mmCIF file of N, CA and C in Angstrom:
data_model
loop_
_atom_site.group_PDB
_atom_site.id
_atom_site.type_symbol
_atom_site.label_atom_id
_atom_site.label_comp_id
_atom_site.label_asym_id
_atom_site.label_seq_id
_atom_site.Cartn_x
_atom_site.Cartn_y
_atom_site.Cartn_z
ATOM 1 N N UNK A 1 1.001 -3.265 3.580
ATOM 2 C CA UNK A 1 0.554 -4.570 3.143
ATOM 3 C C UNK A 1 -0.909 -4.522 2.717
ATOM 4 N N UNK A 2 -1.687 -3.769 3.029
ATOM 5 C CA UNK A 2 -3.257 -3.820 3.459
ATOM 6 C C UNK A 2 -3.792 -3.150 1.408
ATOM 7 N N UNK A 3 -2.570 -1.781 1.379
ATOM 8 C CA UNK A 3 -2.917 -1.259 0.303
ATOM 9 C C UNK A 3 -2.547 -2.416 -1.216
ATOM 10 N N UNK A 4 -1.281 -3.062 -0.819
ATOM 11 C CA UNK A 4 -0.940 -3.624 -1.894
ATOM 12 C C UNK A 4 -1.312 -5.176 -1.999
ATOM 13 N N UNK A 5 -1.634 -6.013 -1.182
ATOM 14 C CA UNK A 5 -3.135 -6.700 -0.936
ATOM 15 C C UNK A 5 -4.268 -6.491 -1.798
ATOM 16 N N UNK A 6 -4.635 -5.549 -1.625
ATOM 17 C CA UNK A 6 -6.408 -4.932 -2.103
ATOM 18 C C UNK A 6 -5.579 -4.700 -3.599
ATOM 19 N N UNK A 7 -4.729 -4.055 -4.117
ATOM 20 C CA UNK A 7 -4.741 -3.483 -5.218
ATOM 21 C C UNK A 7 -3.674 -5.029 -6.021
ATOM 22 N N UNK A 8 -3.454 -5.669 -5.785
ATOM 23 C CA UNK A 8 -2.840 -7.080 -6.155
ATOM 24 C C UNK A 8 -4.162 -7.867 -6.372
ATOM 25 N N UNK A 9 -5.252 -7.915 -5.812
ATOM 26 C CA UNK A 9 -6.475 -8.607 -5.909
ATOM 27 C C UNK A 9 -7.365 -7.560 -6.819
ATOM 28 N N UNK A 10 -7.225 -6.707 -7.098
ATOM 29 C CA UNK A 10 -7.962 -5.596 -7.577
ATOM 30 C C UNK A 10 -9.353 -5.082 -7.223
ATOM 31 N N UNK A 11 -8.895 -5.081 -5.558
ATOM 32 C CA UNK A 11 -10.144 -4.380 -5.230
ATOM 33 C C UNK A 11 -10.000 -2.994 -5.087
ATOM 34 N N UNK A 12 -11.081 -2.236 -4.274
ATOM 35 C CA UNK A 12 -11.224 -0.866 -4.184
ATOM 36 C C UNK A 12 -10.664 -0.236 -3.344
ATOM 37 N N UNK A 13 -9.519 0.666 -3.582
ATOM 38 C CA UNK A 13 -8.514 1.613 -2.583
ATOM 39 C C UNK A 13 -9.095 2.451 -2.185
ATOM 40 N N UNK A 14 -9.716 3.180 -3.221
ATOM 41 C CA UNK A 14 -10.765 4.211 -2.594
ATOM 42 C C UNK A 14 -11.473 4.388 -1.081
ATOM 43 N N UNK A 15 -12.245 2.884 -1.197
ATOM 44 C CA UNK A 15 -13.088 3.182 -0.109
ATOM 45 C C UNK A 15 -13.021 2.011 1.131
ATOM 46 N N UNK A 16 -11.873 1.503 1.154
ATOM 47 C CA UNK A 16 -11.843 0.666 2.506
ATOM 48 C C UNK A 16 -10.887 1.432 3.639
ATOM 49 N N UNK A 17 -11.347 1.082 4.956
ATOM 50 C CA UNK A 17 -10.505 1.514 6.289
ATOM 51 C C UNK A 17 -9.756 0.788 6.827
ATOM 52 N N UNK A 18 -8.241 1.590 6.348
ATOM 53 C CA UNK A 18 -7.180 1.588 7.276
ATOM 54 C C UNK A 18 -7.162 1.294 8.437
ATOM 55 N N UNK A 19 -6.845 0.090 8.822
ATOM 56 C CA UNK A 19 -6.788 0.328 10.614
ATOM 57 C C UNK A 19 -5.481 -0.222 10.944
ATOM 58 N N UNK A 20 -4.118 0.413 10.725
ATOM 59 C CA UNK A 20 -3.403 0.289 10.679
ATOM 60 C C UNK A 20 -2.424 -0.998 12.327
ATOM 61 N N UNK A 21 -3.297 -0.660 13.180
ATOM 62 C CA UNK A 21 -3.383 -2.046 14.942
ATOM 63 C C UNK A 21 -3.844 -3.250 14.123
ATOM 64 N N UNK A 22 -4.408 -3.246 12.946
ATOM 65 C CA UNK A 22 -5.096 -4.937 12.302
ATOM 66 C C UNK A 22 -4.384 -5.786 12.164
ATOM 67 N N UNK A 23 -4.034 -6.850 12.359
ATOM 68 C CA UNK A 23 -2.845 -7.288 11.402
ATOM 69 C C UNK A 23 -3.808 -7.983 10.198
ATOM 70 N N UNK A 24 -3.171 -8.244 8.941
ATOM 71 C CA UNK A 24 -4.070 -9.130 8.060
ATOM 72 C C UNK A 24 -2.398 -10.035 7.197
ATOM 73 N N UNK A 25 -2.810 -11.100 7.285
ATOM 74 C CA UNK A 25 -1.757 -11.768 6.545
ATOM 75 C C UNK A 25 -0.713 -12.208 7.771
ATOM 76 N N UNK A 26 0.276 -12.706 6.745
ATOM 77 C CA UNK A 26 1.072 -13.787 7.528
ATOM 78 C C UNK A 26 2.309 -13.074 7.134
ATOM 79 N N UNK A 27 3.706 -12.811 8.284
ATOM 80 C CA UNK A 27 4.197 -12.291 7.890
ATOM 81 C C UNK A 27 4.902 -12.940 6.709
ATOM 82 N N UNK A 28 5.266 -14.248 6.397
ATOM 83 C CA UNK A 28 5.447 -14.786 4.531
ATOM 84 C C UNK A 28 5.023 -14.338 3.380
ATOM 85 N N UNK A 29 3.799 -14.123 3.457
ATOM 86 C CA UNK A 29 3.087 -13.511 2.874
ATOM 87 C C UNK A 29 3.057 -11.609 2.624
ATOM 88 N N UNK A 30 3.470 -11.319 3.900
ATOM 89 C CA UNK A 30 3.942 -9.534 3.354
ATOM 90 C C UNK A 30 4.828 -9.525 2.670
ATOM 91 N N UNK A 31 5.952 -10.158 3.068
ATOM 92 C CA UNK A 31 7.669 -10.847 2.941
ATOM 93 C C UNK A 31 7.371 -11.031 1.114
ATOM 94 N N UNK A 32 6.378 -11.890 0.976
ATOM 95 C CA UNK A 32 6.359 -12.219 -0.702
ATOM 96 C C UNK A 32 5.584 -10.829 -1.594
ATOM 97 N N UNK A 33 5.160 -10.317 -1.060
ATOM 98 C CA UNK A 33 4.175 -8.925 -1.719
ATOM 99 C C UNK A 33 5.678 -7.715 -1.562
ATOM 100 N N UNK A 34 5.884 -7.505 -0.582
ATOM 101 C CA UNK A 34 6.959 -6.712 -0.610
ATOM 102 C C UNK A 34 8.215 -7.028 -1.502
ATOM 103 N N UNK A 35 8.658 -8.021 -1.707
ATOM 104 C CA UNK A 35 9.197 -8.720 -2.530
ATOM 105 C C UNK A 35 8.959 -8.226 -4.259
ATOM 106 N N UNK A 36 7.624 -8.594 -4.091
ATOM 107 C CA UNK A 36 7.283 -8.974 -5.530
ATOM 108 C C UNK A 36 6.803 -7.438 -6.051
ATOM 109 N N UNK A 37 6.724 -6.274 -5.081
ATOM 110 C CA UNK A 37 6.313 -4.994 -5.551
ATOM 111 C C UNK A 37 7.669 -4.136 -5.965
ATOM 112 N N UNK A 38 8.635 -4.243 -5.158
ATOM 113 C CA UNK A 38 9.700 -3.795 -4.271
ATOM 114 C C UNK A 38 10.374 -2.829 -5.819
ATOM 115 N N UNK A 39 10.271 -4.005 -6.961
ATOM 116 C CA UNK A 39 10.968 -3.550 -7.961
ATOM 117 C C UNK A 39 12.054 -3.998 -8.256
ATOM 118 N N UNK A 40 12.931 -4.358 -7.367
ATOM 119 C CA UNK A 40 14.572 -4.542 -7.442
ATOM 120 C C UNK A 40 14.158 -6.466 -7.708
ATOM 121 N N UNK A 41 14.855 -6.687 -8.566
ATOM 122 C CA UNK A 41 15.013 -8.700 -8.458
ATOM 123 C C UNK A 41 15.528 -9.253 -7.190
ATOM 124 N N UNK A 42 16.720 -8.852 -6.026
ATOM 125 C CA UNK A 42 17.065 -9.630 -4.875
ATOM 126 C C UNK A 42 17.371 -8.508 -4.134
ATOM 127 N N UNK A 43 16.412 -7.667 -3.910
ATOM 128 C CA UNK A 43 16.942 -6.562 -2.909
ATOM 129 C C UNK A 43 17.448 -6.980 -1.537
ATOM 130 N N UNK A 44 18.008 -6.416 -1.230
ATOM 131 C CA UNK A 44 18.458 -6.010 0.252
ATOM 132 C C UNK A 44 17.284 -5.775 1.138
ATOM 133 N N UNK A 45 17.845 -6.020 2.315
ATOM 134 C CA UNK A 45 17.216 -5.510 3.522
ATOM 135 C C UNK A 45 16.700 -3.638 3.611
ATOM 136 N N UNK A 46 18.043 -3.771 3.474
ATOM 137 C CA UNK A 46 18.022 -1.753 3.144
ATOM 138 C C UNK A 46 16.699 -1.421 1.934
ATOM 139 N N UNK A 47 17.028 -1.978 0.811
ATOM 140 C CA UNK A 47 16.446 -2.361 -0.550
ATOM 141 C C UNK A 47 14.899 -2.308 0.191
ATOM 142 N N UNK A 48 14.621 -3.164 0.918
ATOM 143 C CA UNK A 48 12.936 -3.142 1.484
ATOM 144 C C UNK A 48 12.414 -1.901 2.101
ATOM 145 N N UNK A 49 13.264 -2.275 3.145
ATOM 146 C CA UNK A 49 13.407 -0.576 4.184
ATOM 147 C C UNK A 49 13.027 0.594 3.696
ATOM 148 N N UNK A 50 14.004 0.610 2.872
ATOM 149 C CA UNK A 50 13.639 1.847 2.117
ATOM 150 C C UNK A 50 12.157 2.622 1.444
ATOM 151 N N UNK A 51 11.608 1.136 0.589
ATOM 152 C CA UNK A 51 10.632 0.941 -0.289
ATOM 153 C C UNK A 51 9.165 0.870 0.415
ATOM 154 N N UNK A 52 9.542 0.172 1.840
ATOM 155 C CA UNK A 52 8.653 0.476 2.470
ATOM 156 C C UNK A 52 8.295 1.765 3.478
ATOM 157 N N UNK A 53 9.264 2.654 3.520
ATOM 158 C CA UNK A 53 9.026 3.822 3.959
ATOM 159 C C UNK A 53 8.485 4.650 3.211
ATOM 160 N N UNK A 54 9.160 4.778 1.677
ATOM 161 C CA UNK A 54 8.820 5.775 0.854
ATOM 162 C C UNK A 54 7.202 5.312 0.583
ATOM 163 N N UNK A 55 6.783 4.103 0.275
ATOM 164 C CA UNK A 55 5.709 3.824 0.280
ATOM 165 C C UNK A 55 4.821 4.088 1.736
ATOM 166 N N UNK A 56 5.310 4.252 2.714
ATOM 167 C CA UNK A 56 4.175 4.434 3.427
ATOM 168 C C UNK A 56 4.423 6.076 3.514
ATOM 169 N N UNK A 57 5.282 6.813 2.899
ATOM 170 C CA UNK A 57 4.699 8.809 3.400
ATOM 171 C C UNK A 57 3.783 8.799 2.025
ATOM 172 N N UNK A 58 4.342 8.180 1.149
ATOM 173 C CA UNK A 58 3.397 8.276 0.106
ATOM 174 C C UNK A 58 1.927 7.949 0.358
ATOM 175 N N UNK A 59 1.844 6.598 1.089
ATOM 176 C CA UNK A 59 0.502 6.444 1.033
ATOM 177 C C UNK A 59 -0.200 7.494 1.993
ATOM 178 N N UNK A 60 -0.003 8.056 3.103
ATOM 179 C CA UNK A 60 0.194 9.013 4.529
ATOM 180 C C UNK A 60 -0.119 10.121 3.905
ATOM 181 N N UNK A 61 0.167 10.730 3.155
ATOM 182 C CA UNK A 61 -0.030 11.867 2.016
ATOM 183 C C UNK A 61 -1.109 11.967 1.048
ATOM 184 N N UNK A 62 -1.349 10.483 0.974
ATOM 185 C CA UNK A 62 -2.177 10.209 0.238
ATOM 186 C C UNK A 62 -3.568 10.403 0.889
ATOM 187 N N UNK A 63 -3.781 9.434 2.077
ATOM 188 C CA UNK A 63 -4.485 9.542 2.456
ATOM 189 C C UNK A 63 -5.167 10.982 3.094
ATOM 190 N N UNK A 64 -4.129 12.082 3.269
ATOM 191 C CA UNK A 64 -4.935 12.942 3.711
ATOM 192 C C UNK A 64 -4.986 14.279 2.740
ATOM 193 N N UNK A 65 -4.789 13.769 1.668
ATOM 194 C CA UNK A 65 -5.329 14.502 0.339
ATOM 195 C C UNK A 65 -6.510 14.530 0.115
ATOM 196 N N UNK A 66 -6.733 15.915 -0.198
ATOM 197 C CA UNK A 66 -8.214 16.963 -0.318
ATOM 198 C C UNK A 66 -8.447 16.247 -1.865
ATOM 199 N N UNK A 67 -7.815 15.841 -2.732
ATOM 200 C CA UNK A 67 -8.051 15.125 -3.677
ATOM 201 C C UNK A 67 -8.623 13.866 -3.994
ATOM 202 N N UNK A 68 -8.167 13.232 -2.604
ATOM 203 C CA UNK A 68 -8.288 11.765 -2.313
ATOM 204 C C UNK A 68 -9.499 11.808 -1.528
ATOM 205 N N UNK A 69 -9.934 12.508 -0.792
ATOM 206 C CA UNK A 69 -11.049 12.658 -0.206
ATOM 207 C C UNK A 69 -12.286 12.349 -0.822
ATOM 208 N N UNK A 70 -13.090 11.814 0.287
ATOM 209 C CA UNK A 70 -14.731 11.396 -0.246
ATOM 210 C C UNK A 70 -15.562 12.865 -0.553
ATOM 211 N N UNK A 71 -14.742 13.991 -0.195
ATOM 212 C CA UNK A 71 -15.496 15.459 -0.442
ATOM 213 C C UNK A 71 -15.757 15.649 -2.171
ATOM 214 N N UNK A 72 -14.521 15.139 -2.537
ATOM 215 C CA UNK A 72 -14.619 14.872 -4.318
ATOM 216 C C UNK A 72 -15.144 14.043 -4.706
ATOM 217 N N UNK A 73 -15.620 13.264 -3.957
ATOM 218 C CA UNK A 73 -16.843 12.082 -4.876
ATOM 219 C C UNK A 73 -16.065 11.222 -6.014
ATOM 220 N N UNK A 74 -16.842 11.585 -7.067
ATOM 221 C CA UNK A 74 -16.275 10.655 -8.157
ATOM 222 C C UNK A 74 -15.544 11.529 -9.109
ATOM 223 N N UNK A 75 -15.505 12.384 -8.745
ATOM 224 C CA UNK A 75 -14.329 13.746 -9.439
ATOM 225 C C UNK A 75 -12.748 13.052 -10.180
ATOM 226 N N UNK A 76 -12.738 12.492 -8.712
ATOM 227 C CA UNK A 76 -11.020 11.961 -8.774
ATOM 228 C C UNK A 76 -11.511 10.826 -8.238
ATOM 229 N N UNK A 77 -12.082 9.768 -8.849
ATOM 230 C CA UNK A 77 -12.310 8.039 -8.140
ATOM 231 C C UNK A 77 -11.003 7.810 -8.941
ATOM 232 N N UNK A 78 -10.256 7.085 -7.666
ATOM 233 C CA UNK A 78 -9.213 6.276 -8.420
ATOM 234 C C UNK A 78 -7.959 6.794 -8.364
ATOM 235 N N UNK A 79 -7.995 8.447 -8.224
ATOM 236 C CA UNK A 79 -6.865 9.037 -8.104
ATOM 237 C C UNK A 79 -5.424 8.861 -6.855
#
């Protein structure tokens, strides 16, 4: 929720902290972002499930990419 939040408002992915214990939002409000990212027009339960798993190894991967890292500076901003 936290990543697609920030990048729905178009702020900076790059450089804010995860604190994944936070809560932010209402769960209606994840419910409508998940929804509205998801891809599918009336997905399923499964349909979410899914979308939200693959999205979080993705992001999990992401985050601990030598690419994605502040070691690269502005090399890869954005990547």
């Amino acid at each position: 929720y936290q990543y697609l939040s920030r990048y729905k408002r178009k702020k900076d992915l790059d450089h804010f902290l995860f604190i994944p214990e936070r809560t932010e939002g209402t769960e209606e409000e994840c419910l409508k972002l998940l929804l509205e990212f998801c891809g599918r027009r009336n997905p399923s339960w499964t349909e979410l499930s899914n979308f939200t798993h693959f999205l979080n190894f993705q992001l999990s991967k992401c985050e601990k990419s030598v690419f994605c890292s502040p070691a690269v500076g502005k090399d890869f901003q954005g990547f």
